[in-house]
Amino acid sequence: MYTDKVMDHFENPRNVGELEGADGVGTVGNAKCGDIMKMYIKVADDKITDIKFKTFGCGAAIATSSIATELVKGKSVKEAQELTNKAVAEALGGLPPAKMHCSNLAADALKKAIDNYLGLETKNECEDHHHHEHNDFDHGCSI
Amino acid sequence: MTKVYMDNGATTPVDPKVIEAMQPYFSEVYGNPSSFHSFGREGRNAITEARDKVVELIGADYTKELIFTSGGTEADNYAIKGVASALEAKGKHIITSAVEHHAVLHTCKYLEKRRGFEVTYLPVDEDGLVNPEDVKDAIREDTILITIMMANNEVGTIQPIAQIGEIAKEAGVTFHTDAVQAVGTIPVDVNELNVDLLSLSGHKFNGPKGVGALYIRKGTRINKFMHGGAQERNRRATTENVPAIVGLGKAAEIAMEGLEQKQEKLVSLRDKLISGIEERIDHIKLNGHREKRLPGNVNVSIKYIEGESILMKLDLAGIAASSGSACTSGSLDPSHVLLSMGLTHEVAHGSLRLTLGKYNTKAEVDRVLEVLPKVVADLRSMSPIYNG
């Protein structure tokens, strides 16, 4: 059901943990949904110099968090802002359809961390995120 | 890597003695049991012998009370839809519980939505038990069927079926129990249980898949489910699946002989597993009743982590288990059973079910007790809601 790349990131997640003195922190999801992602970033000279995550959720949730940190580490803030959930899923060689909308929130968590760094207020988007897309063919672990 | 199978609640391996018994019924004894000639007769005899064994296993009085089906799901559908259509002129109210298997729940929902029935879904307590008093209070003039499972497939809780049966009998309401998880694992006697209808399935007790049976007490009003030929006393048309029926018969015979021994073994492994998990892992909750519980069922919620991740980590270590998390239930919500027992979504998402079978060993329990704490520690170290 999962690609080798997903399994690799699930088994050996990159950049797990918290960052002390993080410049930005962002959380999406809630435990009721079944997925919570928390991203920590450090920024210097407009670059993401360090990034870590903590995730409660299924295999896809952990793998997307892990690869998202890899994709933006060392990139500029602007580049990081452009990362989409779709791009994260593609970088993993795809996700099962049921997982596309529920466990694929890493880019959203990153955006919130960046907003936090930039001093912008955002609300937890779990509810919105999880209710507009689902139908009988498109449900998964966190809706 | 040594693999450990602890998902016997999903299905069990077929006993080699069962396979041996089935073997001749593919190419040697292949006659259609409905045929007049000797080939057909041999098939008929094999079915008769198998039926006797299953009837004996569940303590039924007459062999004609047992109809072979394609499995537990068909037996449940047959019982509920069959009684509903036979008695709908008398009333259109059915009583069931919130924690039934989907084979029962979805059948009831269908009757409710498409056939104008009213269904009462009785609540359960925190251990998953139905209160027989609630059944009594729910009975109305127009109640035609009560269907309550004998043992829960997810949390293993064993319901007070004999008591509910007594209530149903007094009220004159037909009573069905889905005993798919119970038959072949704990003693089941249709007379002691006061049931009119009982569903069972072969592959849950080391028999083949694709075969089960519905016990129908003599005198029970029920319409046929499959129309066609006159097989199964004109109640279930279709050429009998002779090898599978023979396999079910053999599995019943083996289960009957070894029931006490199997129970003892499973209880000892189960309790070792439960106490081992409770000693090694904190912030957990045992789901289901501690004593009124299937001998092979362990179901725990492991807080701060999610079920599918646990299953994936266990699978990577060669251990097969299941979970009631939404991810693995294939629906939007975690297990309806766990939610009905009052668990919050987050605790239900972190549920893990390990179900033991007769081939599991102490060494396998030890292996799980060695691997699981590491899996939990690993996932908790990643969890943003876990604070050491």
mmCIF file of C-alpha atoms in Angstrom, chain A residues 15-68:
data_model
loop_
_atom_site.group_PDB
_atom_site.id
_atom_site.type_symbol
_atom_site.label_atom_id
_atom_site.label_comp_id
_atom_site.label_asym_id
_atom_site.label_seq_id
_atom_site.Cartn_x
_atom_site.Cartn_y
_atom_site.Cartn_z
ATOM 1 C CA ASN A 15 14.832 15.483 11.645
ATOM 2 C CA VAL A 16 12.632 14.188 14.445
ATOM 3 C CA GLY A 17 12.477 16.221 17.614
ATOM 4 C CA GLU A 18 12.056 19.720 18.932
ATOM 5 C CA LEU A 19 14.226 22.778 18.385
ATOM 6 C CA GLU A 20 15.127 24.782 21.418
ATOM 7 C CA GLY A 21 14.892 28.474 20.703
ATOM 8 C CA ALA A 22 13.062 27.860 17.442
ATOM 9 C CA ASP A 23 12.295 30.959 15.396
ATOM 10 C CA GLY A 24 8.957 29.548 14.324
ATOM 11 C CA VAL A 25 6.636 26.767 15.482
ATOM 12 C CA GLY A 26 3.516 25.532 13.666
ATOM 13 C CA THR A 27 0.970 22.863 14.559
ATOM 14 C CA VAL A 28 -1.816 21.429 12.414
ATOM 15 C CA GLY A 29 -4.404 18.750 13.026
ATOM 16 C CA ASN A 30 -5.807 17.506 16.295
ATOM 17 C CA ALA A 31 -5.908 14.224 18.126
ATOM 18 C CA LYS A 32 -9.562 13.694 17.285
ATOM 19 C CA CYS A 33 -8.648 13.739 13.604
ATOM 20 C CA GLY A 34 -5.943 11.206 14.261
ATOM 21 C CA ASP A 35 -3.054 13.361 13.062
ATOM 22 C CA ILE A 36 -1.097 16.162 14.683
ATOM 23 C CA MET A 37 2.015 17.637 13.127
ATOM 24 C CA LYS A 38 4.270 20.106 14.828
ATOM 25 C CA MET A 39 7.120 21.796 12.930
ATOM 26 C CA TYR A 40 9.988 23.805 14.422
ATOM 27 C CA ILE A 41 12.205 26.018 12.263
ATOM 28 C CA LYS A 42 15.358 28.043 12.734
ATOM 29 C CA VAL A 43 15.946 30.852 10.292
ATOM 30 C CA ALA A 44 19.144 32.766 9.535
ATOM 31 C CA ASP A 45 19.805 35.065 6.588
ATOM 32 C CA ASP A 46 16.341 34.264 5.264
ATOM 33 C CA LYS A 47 17.216 30.569 5.078
ATOM 34 C CA ILE A 48 15.754 27.576 6.937
ATOM 35 C CA THR A 49 18.952 26.542 8.711
ATOM 36 C CA ASP A 50 17.376 23.866 10.838
ATOM 37 C CA ILE A 51 14.020 22.138 11.008
ATOM 38 C CA LYS A 52 12.536 19.439 13.203
ATOM 39 C CA PHE A 53 9.144 17.797 13.566
ATOM 40 C CA LYS A 54 7.009 15.792 15.922
ATOM 41 C CA THR A 55 4.027 13.878 14.598
ATOM 42 C CA PHE A 56 1.161 11.866 16.063
ATOM 43 C CA GLY A 57 -0.435 9.894 13.294
ATOM 44 C CA CYS A 58 -0.357 7.085 10.800
ATOM 45 C CA GLY A 59 2.532 5.971 8.625
ATOM 46 C CA ALA A 60 1.770 8.514 5.926
ATOM 47 C CA ALA A 61 1.650 11.337 8.468
ATOM 48 C CA ILE A 62 5.097 10.466 9.778
ATOM 49 C CA ALA A 63 6.622 9.958 6.326
ATOM 50 C CA THR A 64 5.243 13.224 4.907
ATOM 51 C CA SER A 65 6.550 15.150 7.916
ATOM 52 C CA SER A 66 9.969 13.609 7.522
ATOM 53 C CA ILE A 67 10.364 14.248 3.801
ATOM 54 C CA ALA A 68 8.994 17.779 4.093
#
